[in-house]
Amino acid sequence: MMMMGETWSQLGSLIATAMFLWAMFDQSFPHHLRSLILSHTKKLTSFVYPYIQIKFPEFTGEYLKRSEAYAAIETYLSSKSSSEAKSLKAVVVKDSSQPVQLSMDENEEVTDEFEGMKVWWGVMNIPPRTQSFSFLPQMEEKRYYKLTFHKSHRETVCGKYINHVLQEGKAITVRNRQRRLFINNPSQNWGGYRSTQWSHVTFEHPASFDTLAMDSKKKEEIINDLIKFSEGKEYYAKIGKAWKRGYLLYGPPGTGKSTMIAAMANYLNYDIYDLELTTVKDNTELRRLLIETTSKSIIVIEDIDCSLDLTGQRNKKKEQEKDEEKKDPASKMAKGEEESSSKVTLSGLLNFIDGLWSACGGERIIVFTTNYVEKLDPALIRRGRMDKYIEMSYCGFEAFKVLAKNYLDVDSHELFATIDHLLEETDMTPADVAENLMPKSQNEDAETCLKKLIEAIKTAKEEATKKAEEEARLKAEKEEKEKQEASQEDVKIDESLAKDVKENVVDVVKDDKTLGNEVKENGVTA
């Protein structure tokens, strides 16, 4: 027992002596001499120590900018840390469905396996050596991840494993993130502290393709197209095109264009950037906004035919305004702030969609919506810019059945046949159908709502018939009026011609009489 105590006593003395010598070495030897001694010591140790270490510091480059690699590693090791590490810490993650993420604490270590090899991950920290004054906040310590592996696995670790960890960590972050809805800020607000080009809120729209009122075959076609796009990174690189896709949603108001965008975002787990063109001053700002968007996102310009005048009509309007200003100089002063309106051009928007700047980043979907597709410039919606046209039409029977299931939880009913027949004869938007299917009180059951919908469709049919008859009557009156005006114009032309002929005849008679008188007089004189 005494021998054991003496052994521990001697071991403690050796450790204390070693720590004292290391402190003397660290404080007394010059820096360049310490570095030289340590480098030679590492070389000697490497002959008997077959392991290699790689450090991943938390902060690199700018002091306050956190390393993306460190964050990806932290996310990747989260599950292993929570199951293996004994000492854990909670990390708050913004814009994530899991706001608290567990990671291993300092001086902890976990193992990982990849393609049959074993590696070790540890978290270390470096306390600050000196205290210095700075206006910037100082870190108490510098943390870093340390990856340890056998030197025989150097090629696999450096070539495959590290890239695997970073990609998987980023993928987990994307899966766990909360989807966001962005709106562009006015450019005058871009210059402040922590100001950004985009503001966002959490995107919580519940729309999905299952609840979308549309023909099932059409929905399946759109879903397949989205899957093909999201998995097409290598394909797009192979054919030499930017990894993006354009969708044009067109149709009458109330046909579900915005709901379609929400369903696409929820299905792909993409963010949405709602671009308001009227607040963008010029093409340069438009490009800056594009650069600030992230991958895995949908860039939306709703009602593009109303956002800006991007056709040749703009030049005509400018010419008219200039003419008006020449006639009335005071009108220019009365406009005030209108001079600072958007100067985004069709060329700038086309470059945004399909030019060199569209290749900045990848995995983006650009969506235009419009109620009047015929108003858009053909160059804006040609194939290659808008790759897929989706017509959001009036409610058909297939769309009605989806709405009946959503609102009434009814798959079939004896009134369905009547509704099917009425919808074939009447144009009614899915929004109007949904409004009539929604129960307004606890006493309304499925049959009551279906009967209410039938009455609404009949009313809409009668109104459409009256409107068509009124339009036909107005058209007939207009044509009759034009005919009368044309006939009156013909009469006026005939009267004018007759008058001209009469005057010409009178003039000829007068000329003949004058000529006769002259002949007579000349003849008498002769």
Short mmCIF file of C-alpha atoms in Angstrom, two decimals:
data_model
loop_
_atom_site.label_atom_id
_atom_site.label_comp_id
_atom_site.label_asym_id
_atom_site.label_seq_id
_atom_site.Cartn_x
_atom_site.Cartn_y
_atom_site.Cartn_z
CA MET A 1 0.00 0.00 0.00
CA MET A 2 2.89 2.34 0.80
CA MET A 3 4.56 1.43 -2.51
CA MET A 4 1.40 2.54 -4.37
CA GLY A 5 1.35 5.85 -2.48
CA GLU A 6 5.00 6.51 -3.23
CA THR A 7 4.42 5.77 -6.93
CA TRP A 8 1.56 8.28 -7.12
CA SER A 9 3.63 10.82 -5.24
CA GLN A 10 6.51 10.44 -7.67
CA LEU A 11 4.14 10.67 -10.66
CA GLY A 12 2.65 13.85 -9.27
CA SER A 13 6.08 15.32 -8.81
CA LEU A 14 7.04 14.47 -12.40
CA ILE A 15 3.88 16.08 -13.74
CA ALA A 16 4.45 19.21 -11.65
CA THR A 17 8.08 19.38 -12.82
CA ALA A 18 7.05 18.96 -16.46
CA MET A 19 4.45 21.72 -16.17
CA PHE A 20 7.00 24.02 -14.53
CA LEU A 21 9.57 23.35 -17.26
CA TRP A 22 6.94 23.95 -19.99
CA ALA A 23 5.93 27.26 -18.39
CA MET A 24 9.59 28.33 -18.21
CA PHE A 25 10.09 27.26 -21.83
CA ASP A 26 6.98 29.11 -23.00
CA GLN A 27 7.87 32.36 -21.21
CA SER A 28 11.65 32.45 -21.36
CA PHE A 29 12.56 31.27 -24.86
CA PRO A 30 12.13 33.71 -27.77
CA HIS A 31 9.24 33.05 -30.12
CA HIS A 32 11.33 32.08 -33.14
CA LEU A 33 13.43 29.70 -31.01
CA ARG A 34 10.29 28.08 -29.53
CA SER A 35 8.87 27.59 -33.01
CA LEU A 36 12.09 26.00 -34.21
CA ILE A 37 12.24 23.59 -31.27
CA LEU A 38 8.56 22.67 -31.57
CA SER A 39 8.79 22.04 -35.33
CA HIS A 40 11.72 19.66 -34.86
CA THR A 41 9.91 17.97 -31.98
CA LYS A 42 6.86 17.38 -34.20
CA LYS A 43 9.04 15.87 -36.91
CA LEU A 44 10.61 13.47 -34.42
CA THR A 45 7.20 12.60 -32.96
CA SER A 46 5.73 11.90 -36.42
CA PHE A 47 8.00 8.87 -36.78
CA VAL A 48 6.29 7.16 -33.86
CA TYR A 49 2.86 8.92 -33.97
CA PRO A 50 1.02 7.87 -37.17
CA TYR A 51 -1.94 10.27 -36.85
CA ILE A 52 -2.67 13.53 -38.67
CA GLN A 53 -4.73 16.44 -37.34
CA ILE A 54 -6.67 19.14 -39.23
CA LYS A 55 -8.03 22.24 -37.52
CA PHE A 56 -11.23 24.05 -38.54
CA PRO A 57 -11.34 27.43 -36.69
CA GLU A 58 -14.67 29.00 -35.81
CA PHE A 59 -13.71 32.41 -37.20
CA THR A 60 -11.64 33.01 -40.32
CA GLY A 61 -10.87 36.13 -42.32
CA GLU A 62 -13.02 38.88 -40.83
CA TYR A 63 -13.04 38.48 -37.08
CA LEU A 64 -16.79 38.68 -36.60
CA LYS A 65 -17.65 36.39 -39.53
CA ARG A 66 -18.30 32.81 -38.53
CA SER A 67 -16.81 30.12 -40.73
CA GLU A 68 -19.36 28.26 -42.86
CA ALA A 69 -17.22 25.12 -42.58
CA TYR A 70 -17.31 25.28 -38.76
CA ALA A 71 -21.11 25.68 -38.77
CA ALA A 72 -21.54 22.78 -41.22
CA ILE A 73 -19.31 20.50 -39.10
CA GLU A 74 -21.22 21.48 -35.96
CA THR A 75 -24.52 20.57 -37.64
CA TYR A 76 -23.13 17.32 -39.07
CA LEU A 77 -21.84 16.17 -35.67
CA SER A 78 -24.98 17.21 -33.79
CA SER A 79 -26.60 13.75 -33.75
CA LYS A 80 -23.34 11.97 -32.89
CA SER A 81 -22.61 14.49 -30.15
CA SER A 82 -25.98 14.04 -28.49
CA SER A 83 -25.57 10.24 -28.46
CA GLU A 84 -21.85 9.88 -27.60
CA ALA A 85 -20.51 12.99 -25.86
CA LYS A 86 -20.80 13.25 -22.09
CA SER A 87 -20.56 17.02 -21.94
CA LEU A 88 -22.94 18.92 -24.23
CA LYS A 89 -23.89 22.52 -24.91
CA ALA A 90 -26.97 24.01 -26.54
CA VAL A 91 -26.51 26.22 -29.60
CA VAL A 92 -29.35 28.53 -30.65
CA VAL A 93 -29.96 28.30 -34.43
CA LYS A 94 -31.94 31.08 -36.13
CA ASP A 95 -34.60 30.42 -38.77
CA SER A 96 -34.68 26.70 -38.04
CA SER A 97 -37.42 24.24 -37.20
CA GLN A 98 -35.08 23.05 -34.43
CA PRO A 99 -34.10 26.32 -32.69
CA VAL A 100 -31.86 24.53 -30.15
CA GLN A 101 -29.09 22.30 -31.48
CA LEU A 102 -26.94 20.14 -29.20
CA SER A 103 -23.20 19.99 -29.81
CA MET A 104 -20.28 18.63 -27.82
CA ASP A 105 -18.58 20.88 -25.31
CA GLU A 106 -14.91 21.82 -25.34
CA ASN A 107 -12.35 19.03 -24.89
CA GLU A 108 -14.92 16.39 -25.86
CA GLU A 109 -14.39 13.83 -28.63
CA VAL A 110 -16.66 11.70 -30.83
CA THR A 111 -15.88 9.11 -33.50
CA ASP A 112 -17.14 8.81 -37.06
CA GLU A 113 -16.80 6.18 -39.76
CA PHE A 114 -16.61 6.67 -43.54
CA GLU A 115 -15.91 3.99 -46.15
CA GLY A 116 -14.44 1.65 -43.54
CA MET A 117 -12.06 4.16 -41.94
CA LYS A 118 -12.37 5.63 -38.47
CA VAL A 119 -11.81 9.30 -37.59
CA TRP A 120 -12.07 11.36 -34.41
CA TRP A 121 -13.59 14.81 -33.96
CA GLY A 122 -12.87 17.03 -31.00
CA VAL A 123 -13.63 20.62 -29.96
CA MET A 124 -10.75 22.65 -28.55
CA ASN A 125 -10.36 26.23 -27.44
CA ILE A 126 -7.46 28.66 -27.25
CA PRO A 127 -7.64 31.17 -24.36
CA PRO A 128 -6.54 34.71 -25.24
CA ARG A 129 -2.87 35.34 -24.38
CA THR A 130 -3.17 39.08 -23.74
CA GLN A 131 -5.90 41.60 -23.20
CA SER A 132 -6.07 44.51 -25.67
CA PHE A 133 -8.37 47.48 -26.01
CA SER A 134 -10.75 47.42 -29.00
CA PHE A 135 -14.03 49.01 -29.98
CA LEU A 136 -15.11 45.63 -31.37
CA PRO A 137 -16.42 42.90 -29.06
CA GLN A 138 -13.69 40.43 -28.14
CA MET A 139 -14.04 36.68 -27.91
CA GLU A 140 -12.99 35.18 -24.62
CA GLU A 141 -11.53 32.21 -26.45
CA LYS A 142 -11.09 30.86 -29.96
CA ARG A 143 -12.74 27.54 -30.66
CA TYR A 144 -11.93 25.08 -33.39
CA TYR A 145 -12.81 21.56 -34.46
CA LYS A 146 -9.92 19.10 -34.63
CA LEU A 147 -10.12 16.16 -37.02
CA THR A 148 -7.75 13.27 -36.24
CA PHE A 149 -7.15 10.34 -38.59
CA HIS A 150 -4.48 7.80 -39.52
CA LYS A 151 -1.96 9.02 -42.08
CA SER A 152 -2.78 6.07 -44.35
CA HIS A 153 -6.23 7.64 -44.87
CA ARG A 154 -4.91 11.06 -45.89
CA GLU A 155 -6.08 10.84 -49.51
CA THR A 156 -9.59 9.66 -48.62
CA VAL A 157 -10.08 12.25 -45.88
CA CYS A 158 -8.80 15.19 -47.91
CA GLY A 159 -10.41 14.08 -51.15
CA LYS A 160 -13.83 12.74 -50.09
CA TYR A 161 -14.56 12.80 -46.38
CA ILE A 162 -14.23 16.51 -45.64
CA ASN A 163 -16.36 17.39 -48.67
CA HIS A 164 -18.93 14.80 -47.53
CA VAL A 165 -19.10 16.36 -44.05
CA LEU A 166 -19.54 19.91 -45.37
CA GLN A 167 -22.21 18.97 -47.91
CA GLU A 168 -24.15 16.81 -45.47
CA GLY A 169 -23.97 19.54 -42.80
CA LYS A 170 -25.36 22.12 -45.22
CA ALA A 171 -28.06 19.69 -46.38
CA ILE A 172 -29.16 19.11 -42.78
CA THR A 173 -29.31 22.88 -42.26
CA VAL A 174 -31.53 23.25 -45.32
CA ARG A 175 -33.83 20.43 -44.18
CA ASN A 176 -34.18 21.90 -40.70
CA ARG A 177 -34.55 25.54 -41.73
CA GLN A 178 -37.81 27.45 -41.64
CA ARG A 179 -38.99 28.55 -45.04
CA ARG A 180 -38.95 32.32 -45.45
CA LEU A 181 -40.90 34.84 -47.51
CA PHE A 182 -38.76 37.79 -48.65
CA ILE A 183 -39.72 41.24 -49.94
CA ASN A 184 -37.22 43.71 -51.42
CA ASN A 185 -36.53 46.88 -49.43
CA PRO A 186 -36.45 50.34 -51.09
CA SER A 187 -32.89 51.19 -52.10
CA GLN A 188 -32.76 54.27 -49.85
CA ASN A 189 -32.82 51.87 -46.88
CA TRP A 190 -29.83 49.80 -48.03
CA GLY A 191 -27.09 51.93 -46.50
CA GLY A 192 -27.78 51.72 -42.75
CA TYR A 193 -26.16 49.50 -40.15
CA ARG A 194 -27.23 45.88 -40.59
CA SER A 195 -29.50 46.95 -43.43
CA THR A 196 -30.21 44.42 -46.16
CA GLN A 197 -31.73 44.41 -49.60
CA TRP A 198 -34.40 41.92 -48.48
CA SER A 199 -36.65 41.66 -45.42
CA HIS A 200 -38.26 38.37 -44.50
CA VAL A 201 -40.88 36.67 -42.37
CA THR A 202 -41.43 33.00 -41.67
CA PHE A 203 -43.35 31.39 -44.53
CA GLU A 204 -46.22 29.39 -43.05
CA HIS A 205 -48.64 29.03 -45.96
CA PRO A 206 -50.26 25.56 -45.66
CA ALA A 207 -50.95 25.05 -49.40
CA SER A 208 -49.91 21.76 -50.97
CA PHE A 209 -50.54 19.94 -54.24
CA ASP A 210 -52.94 17.66 -52.41
CA THR A 211 -55.22 20.59 -51.54
CA LEU A 212 -54.71 22.49 -54.82
CA ALA A 213 -57.89 22.66 -56.92
CA MET A 214 -56.61 21.39 -60.27
CA ASP A 215 -56.91 18.42 -62.58
CA SER A 216 -54.89 15.50 -61.14
CA LYS A 217 -53.02 14.81 -64.41
CA LYS A 218 -51.96 18.44 -64.66
CA LYS A 219 -50.73 18.42 -61.06
CA GLU A 220 -48.76 15.24 -61.64
CA GLU A 221 -47.13 16.81 -64.69
CA ILE A 222 -46.06 19.87 -62.68
CA ILE A 223 -44.74 17.76 -59.78
CA ASN A 224 -42.64 15.63 -62.14
CA ASP A 225 -41.23 18.77 -63.73
CA LEU A 226 -40.26 20.17 -60.31
CA ILE A 227 -38.57 16.91 -59.27
CA LYS A 228 -36.65 16.77 -62.54
CA PHE A 229 -35.45 20.33 -62.00
CA SER A 230 -34.44 19.92 -58.34
CA GLU A 231 -32.37 16.82 -59.18
CA GLY A 232 -30.88 18.26 -62.37
CA LYS A 233 -27.68 19.95 -61.18
CA GLU A 234 -25.37 17.69 -63.18
CA TYR A 235 -27.71 17.73 -66.20
CA TYR A 236 -27.79 21.52 -66.38
CA ALA A 237 -23.99 21.64 -66.06
CA LYS A 238 -23.73 19.04 -68.85
CA ILE A 239 -25.83 21.04 -71.32
CA GLY A 240 -24.19 24.33 -70.37
CA LYS A 241 -27.20 26.14 -68.91
CA ALA A 242 -27.71 28.00 -65.65
CA TRP A 243 -29.52 25.86 -63.08
CA LYS A 244 -32.81 27.77 -63.18
CA ARG A 245 -36.29 27.34 -64.60
CA GLY A 246 -39.02 29.79 -65.56
CA TYR A 247 -42.74 29.30 -64.95
CA LEU A 248 -45.50 31.47 -66.40
CA LEU A 249 -48.80 31.23 -64.49
CA TYR A 250 -51.66 32.86 -66.34
CA GLY A 251 -55.41 32.91 -66.03
CA PRO A 252 -58.33 34.95 -64.63
CA PRO A 253 -58.21 36.33 -61.05
CA GLY A 254 -59.18 33.79 -58.40
CA THR A 255 -57.87 30.73 -60.23
CA GLY A 256 -55.14 29.93 -57.66
CA LYS A 257 -51.89 31.37 -59.08
CA SER A 258 -50.56 32.47 -55.68
CA THR A 259 -51.66 29.18 -54.11
CA MET A 260 -49.73 27.32 -56.81
CA ILE A 261 -46.55 29.23 -55.89
CA ALA A 262 -47.03 28.37 -52.21
CA ALA A 263 -47.56 24.69 -53.06
CA MET A 264 -44.37 24.67 -55.15
CA ALA A 265 -42.36 26.23 -52.31
CA ASN A 266 -43.72 23.77 -49.74
CA TYR A 267 -43.12 20.78 -52.01
CA LEU A 268 -39.48 21.70 -52.78
CA ASN A 269 -38.76 23.29 -49.38
CA TYR A 270 -37.69 26.52 -51.13
CA ASP A 271 -37.74 30.13 -49.91
CA ILE A 272 -39.83 32.70 -51.80
CA TYR A 273 -38.53 36.10 -52.94
CA ASP A 274 -41.47 38.36 -53.81
CA LEU A 275 -39.92 40.98 -56.09
CA GLU A 276 -41.78 44.30 -56.27
CA LEU A 277 -40.44 45.88 -59.48
CA THR A 278 -41.99 49.31 -58.86
CA THR A 279 -39.61 49.94 -55.93
CA VAL A 280 -36.50 49.07 -57.97
CA LYS A 281 -34.94 52.23 -59.40
CA ASP A 282 -32.88 50.84 -62.25
CA ASN A 283 -31.25 47.76 -63.77
CA THR A 284 -28.20 48.00 -61.47
CA GLU A 285 -30.39 47.66 -58.37
CA LEU A 286 -32.19 44.76 -59.99
CA ARG A 287 -28.90 42.90 -60.43
CA ARG A 288 -27.89 43.63 -56.83
CA LEU A 289 -31.15 42.13 -55.61
CA LEU A 290 -30.55 39.02 -57.69
CA ILE A 291 -27.07 38.55 -56.22
CA GLU A 292 -28.52 38.65 -52.69
CA THR A 293 -30.96 35.80 -53.34
CA THR A 294 -29.97 32.32 -52.22
CA SER A 295 -30.16 28.99 -53.97
CA LYS A 296 -33.20 26.76 -53.38
CA SER A 297 -35.54 29.70 -53.86
CA ILE A 298 -38.46 30.87 -55.99
CA ILE A 299 -38.26 34.43 -57.32
CA VAL A 300 -41.78 35.72 -57.96
CA ILE A 301 -43.01 38.72 -59.94
CA GLU A 302 -46.80 38.80 -59.57
CA ASP A 303 -49.05 40.58 -62.08
CA ILE A 304 -46.07 41.41 -64.26
CA ASP A 305 -48.31 43.07 -66.83
CA CYS A 306 -49.20 45.65 -64.14
CA SER A 307 -45.80 45.95 -62.42
CA LEU A 308 -44.06 48.02 -65.11
CA ASP A 309 -44.71 49.11 -68.66
CA LEU A 310 -42.06 46.95 -70.33
CA THR A 311 -43.30 47.18 -73.92
CA GLY A 312 -43.10 49.75 -76.66
CA GLN A 313 -45.99 51.65 -75.08
CA ARG A 314 -43.54 53.11 -72.57
CA ASN A 315 -41.72 55.11 -75.27
CA LYS A 316 -45.02 56.42 -76.64
CA LYS A 317 -46.05 57.55 -73.16
CA LYS A 318 -42.72 59.29 -72.65
CA GLU A 319 -43.10 61.12 -75.96
CA GLN A 320 -46.62 62.21 -75.01
CA GLU A 321 -45.37 63.46 -71.63
CA LYS A 322 -42.62 65.47 -73.30
CA ASP A 323 -45.13 67.06 -75.67
CA GLU A 324 -47.39 67.94 -72.76
CA GLU A 325 -44.48 69.47 -70.85
CA LYS A 326 -43.58 71.64 -73.84
CA LYS A 327 -47.16 72.92 -74.03
CA ASP A 328 -47.50 73.27 -70.24
CA PRO A 329 -44.13 73.58 -68.37
CA ALA A 330 -45.95 73.80 -65.03
CA SER A 331 -47.09 70.18 -65.38
CA LYS A 332 -43.53 68.97 -64.86
CA MET A 333 -43.33 70.70 -61.48
CA ALA A 334 -46.71 69.31 -60.47
CA LYS A 335 -45.50 65.74 -60.89
CA GLY A 336 -43.13 66.03 -57.95
CA GLU A 337 -41.83 62.66 -56.89
CA GLU A 338 -43.05 60.89 -60.02
CA GLU A 339 -39.68 61.63 -61.65
CA SER A 340 -38.05 59.11 -59.31
CA SER A 341 -40.14 56.23 -60.63
CA SER A 342 -38.57 52.92 -61.68
CA LYS A 343 -36.28 52.98 -64.71
CA VAL A 344 -36.02 49.21 -65.03
CA THR A 345 -36.03 48.37 -68.73
CA LEU A 346 -37.17 45.32 -70.64
CA SER A 347 -33.52 44.63 -71.51
CA GLY A 348 -32.55 44.76 -67.83
CA LEU A 349 -35.32 42.38 -66.84
CA LEU A 350 -34.39 39.96 -69.63
CA ASN A 351 -30.77 39.98 -68.43
CA PHE A 352 -32.06 39.33 -64.91
CA ILE A 353 -34.00 36.30 -66.12
CA ASP A 354 -31.82 34.81 -68.81
CA GLY A 355 -28.57 36.80 -69.11
CA LEU A 356 -25.12 36.48 -67.57
CA TRP A 357 -26.38 37.57 -64.15
CA SER A 358 -28.92 34.75 -64.05
CA ALA A 359 -26.03 32.29 -63.63
CA CYS A 360 -25.00 33.81 -60.27
CA GLY A 361 -25.90 30.96 -57.94
CA GLY A 362 -28.13 28.06 -58.86
CA GLU A 363 -31.30 26.09 -58.16
CA ARG A 364 -33.67 29.01 -58.62
CA ILE A 365 -37.16 29.07 -60.10
CA ILE A 366 -38.45 32.32 -61.62
CA VAL A 367 -42.24 32.68 -61.68
CA PHE A 368 -44.30 35.30 -63.51
CA THR A 369 -48.04 35.62 -62.94
CA THR A 370 -50.47 37.54 -65.12
CA ASN A 371 -54.18 37.82 -65.76
CA TYR A 372 -53.64 38.90 -69.37
CA VAL A 373 -50.87 36.94 -71.06
CA GLU A 374 -51.56 38.62 -74.40
CA LYS A 375 -50.37 41.95 -72.99
CA LEU A 376 -46.83 40.72 -72.31
CA ASP A 377 -43.94 41.34 -74.66
CA PRO A 378 -43.18 38.12 -76.61
CA ALA A 379 -39.46 38.51 -75.81
CA LEU A 380 -40.26 38.32 -72.10
CA ILE A 381 -42.10 35.00 -72.20
CA ARG A 382 -40.42 33.14 -75.04
CA ARG A 383 -39.32 29.54 -74.51
CA GLY A 384 -35.98 29.46 -72.73
CA ARG A 385 -36.97 32.29 -70.43
CA MET A 386 -40.35 30.96 -69.38
CA ASP A 387 -39.78 27.22 -69.79
CA LYS A 388 -43.23 26.08 -68.71
CA TYR A 389 -46.63 27.69 -69.25
CA ILE A 390 -49.29 26.79 -66.70
CA GLU A 391 -52.83 27.92 -67.41
CA MET A 392 -54.83 28.45 -64.23
CA SER A 393 -58.35 28.10 -65.63
CA TYR A 394 -61.89 28.09 -64.29
CA CYS A 395 -63.04 25.36 -61.94
CA GLY A 396 -63.74 22.01 -63.56
CA PHE A 397 -65.29 18.93 -62.01
CA GLU A 398 -61.91 17.42 -61.01
CA ALA A 399 -60.96 20.65 -59.22
CA PHE A 400 -64.39 20.77 -57.58
CA LYS A 401 -63.94 17.28 -56.12
CA VAL A 402 -60.66 18.37 -54.52
CA LEU A 403 -62.40 21.40 -52.97
CA ALA A 404 -65.32 19.26 -51.77
CA LYS A 405 -62.88 16.92 -50.06
CA ASN A 406 -60.96 19.84 -48.50
CA TYR A 407 -63.95 21.85 -47.26
CA LEU A 408 -66.63 19.22 -46.63
CA ASP A 409 -64.65 15.98 -46.36
CA VAL A 410 -66.95 14.50 -49.01
CA ASP A 411 -65.74 12.17 -51.77
CA SER A 412 -69.09 11.62 -53.50
CA HIS A 413 -72.67 12.85 -53.30
CA GLU A 414 -75.86 12.57 -55.34
CA LEU A 415 -75.62 16.30 -56.16
CA PHE A 416 -72.19 15.88 -57.79
CA ALA A 417 -73.76 15.02 -61.18
CA THR A 418 -75.78 18.25 -61.19
CA ILE A 419 -72.71 20.28 -60.25
CA ASP A 420 -70.67 18.56 -62.97
CA HIS A 421 -73.27 19.49 -65.59
CA LEU A 422 -73.49 23.11 -64.40
CA LEU A 423 -69.71 23.62 -64.28
CA GLU A 424 -69.44 22.50 -67.91
CA GLU A 425 -71.83 25.30 -68.90
CA THR A 426 -70.61 28.04 -66.53
CA ASP A 427 -67.27 29.72 -65.87
CA MET A 428 -66.67 29.96 -62.11
CA THR A 429 -63.27 30.37 -60.45
CA PRO A 430 -62.06 27.92 -57.78
CA ALA A 431 -62.07 30.82 -55.30
CA ASP A 432 -65.82 31.37 -55.84
CA VAL A 433 -66.54 27.63 -55.61
CA ALA A 434 -64.54 27.36 -52.38
CA GLU A 435 -66.36 30.33 -50.86
CA ASN A 436 -69.72 28.66 -51.46
CA LEU A 437 -68.53 25.29 -50.13
CA MET A 438 -67.24 26.72 -46.87
CA PRO A 439 -69.80 26.27 -44.05
CA LYS A 440 -70.81 29.61 -42.55
CA SER A 441 -72.33 28.17 -39.37
CA GLN A 442 -72.50 25.02 -37.31
CA ASN A 443 -75.93 24.19 -38.77
CA GLU A 444 -74.72 23.95 -42.36
CA ASP A 445 -73.88 20.40 -43.41
CA ALA A 446 -72.35 19.10 -46.66
CA GLU A 447 -75.68 18.87 -48.51
CA THR A 448 -76.61 22.44 -47.56
CA CYS A 449 -73.28 23.75 -48.87
CA LEU A 450 -73.61 21.78 -52.11
CA LYS A 451 -77.12 23.14 -52.70
CA LYS A 452 -75.81 26.63 -51.97
CA LEU A 453 -73.11 26.08 -54.59
CA ILE A 454 -75.67 24.90 -57.15
CA GLU A 455 -77.73 28.07 -56.63
CA ALA A 456 -74.58 30.19 -56.97
CA ILE A 457 -73.63 28.47 -60.23
CA LYS A 458 -77.16 28.96 -61.61
CA THR A 459 -77.04 32.64 -60.63
CA ALA A 460 -73.64 33.02 -62.26
CA LYS A 461 -74.99 31.30 -65.39
CA GLU A 462 -77.97 33.69 -65.57
CA GLU A 463 -75.72 36.70 -65.06
CA ALA A 464 -73.33 35.44 -67.73
CA THR A 465 -76.26 34.96 -70.13
CA LYS A 466 -77.58 38.47 -69.44
CA LYS A 467 -74.11 39.90 -69.85
CA ALA A 468 -73.64 38.08 -73.16
CA GLU A 469 -77.04 39.29 -74.39
CA GLU A 470 -76.24 42.85 -73.31
CA GLU A 471 -72.88 42.71 -75.05
CA ALA A 472 -74.54 41.31 -78.17
CA ARG A 473 -77.16 44.11 -78.06
CA LEU A 474 -74.52 46.80 -77.61
CA LYS A 475 -72.48 45.28 -80.41
CA ALA A 476 -75.51 45.23 -82.73
CA GLU A 477 -76.35 48.84 -81.83
CA LYS A 478 -72.77 49.86 -82.45
CA GLU A 479 -72.76 48.13 -85.83
CA GLU A 480 -76.10 49.73 -86.74
CA LYS A 481 -74.85 53.13 -85.70
CA GLU A 482 -71.70 52.67 -87.75
CA LYS A 483 -73.83 51.65 -90.76
CA GLN A 484 -76.03 54.74 -90.36
CA GLU A 485 -73.02 56.99 -90.01
CA ALA A 486 -71.48 55.35 -93.07
CA SER A 487 -74.70 55.81 -95.11
CA GLN A 488 -75.01 59.43 -93.97
CA GLU A 489 -71.41 59.96 -94.98
CA ASP A 490 -72.17 58.44 -98.38
CA VAL A 491 -75.16 60.78 -98.79
CA LYS A 492 -73.01 63.76 -97.90
CA ILE A 493 -70.40 62.65 -100.39
CA ASP A 494 -73.08 62.22 -103.10
CA GLU A 495 -74.56 65.66 -102.36
CA SER A 496 -71.11 67.21 -102.41
CA LEU A 497 -70.35 65.54 -105.75
CA ALA A 498 -73.70 66.68 -107.20
CA LYS A 499 -73.04 70.24 -106.06
CA ASP A 500 -69.59 70.17 -107.60
CA VAL A 501 -71.01 68.83 -110.89
CA LYS A 502 -73.73 71.49 -110.91
CA GLU A 503 -71.25 74.25 -110.27
CA ASN A 504 -68.97 72.88 -112.98
CA VAL A 505 -71.91 72.82 -115.46
CA VAL A 506 -72.85 76.40 -114.62
CA ASP A 507 -69.27 77.46 -115.07
CA VAL A 508 -69.13 75.71 -118.44
CA VAL A 509 -72.38 77.38 -119.58
CA LYS A 510 -71.08 80.74 -118.50
CA ASP A 511 -67.84 80.13 -120.33
CA ASP A 512 -69.79 79.09 -123.48
CA LYS A 513 -71.95 82.24 -123.35
CA THR A 514 -68.94 84.43 -122.90
CA LEU A 515 -67.17 82.73 -125.78
CA GLY A 516 -70.29 83.11 -127.99
CA ASN A 517 -70.56 86.79 -127.22
CA GLU A 518 -66.93 87.31 -128.06
CA VAL A 519 -67.33 85.47 -131.39
CA LYS A 520 -70.45 87.48 -132.23
CA GLU A 521 -68.79 90.76 -131.42
CA ASN A 522 -65.67 89.87 -133.36
CA GLY A 523 -67.79 88.70 -136.30
CA VAL A 524 -69.78 92.00 -136.40
CA THR A 525 -66.61 94.05 -136.24
CA ALA A 526 -65.10 92.07 -139.00
#
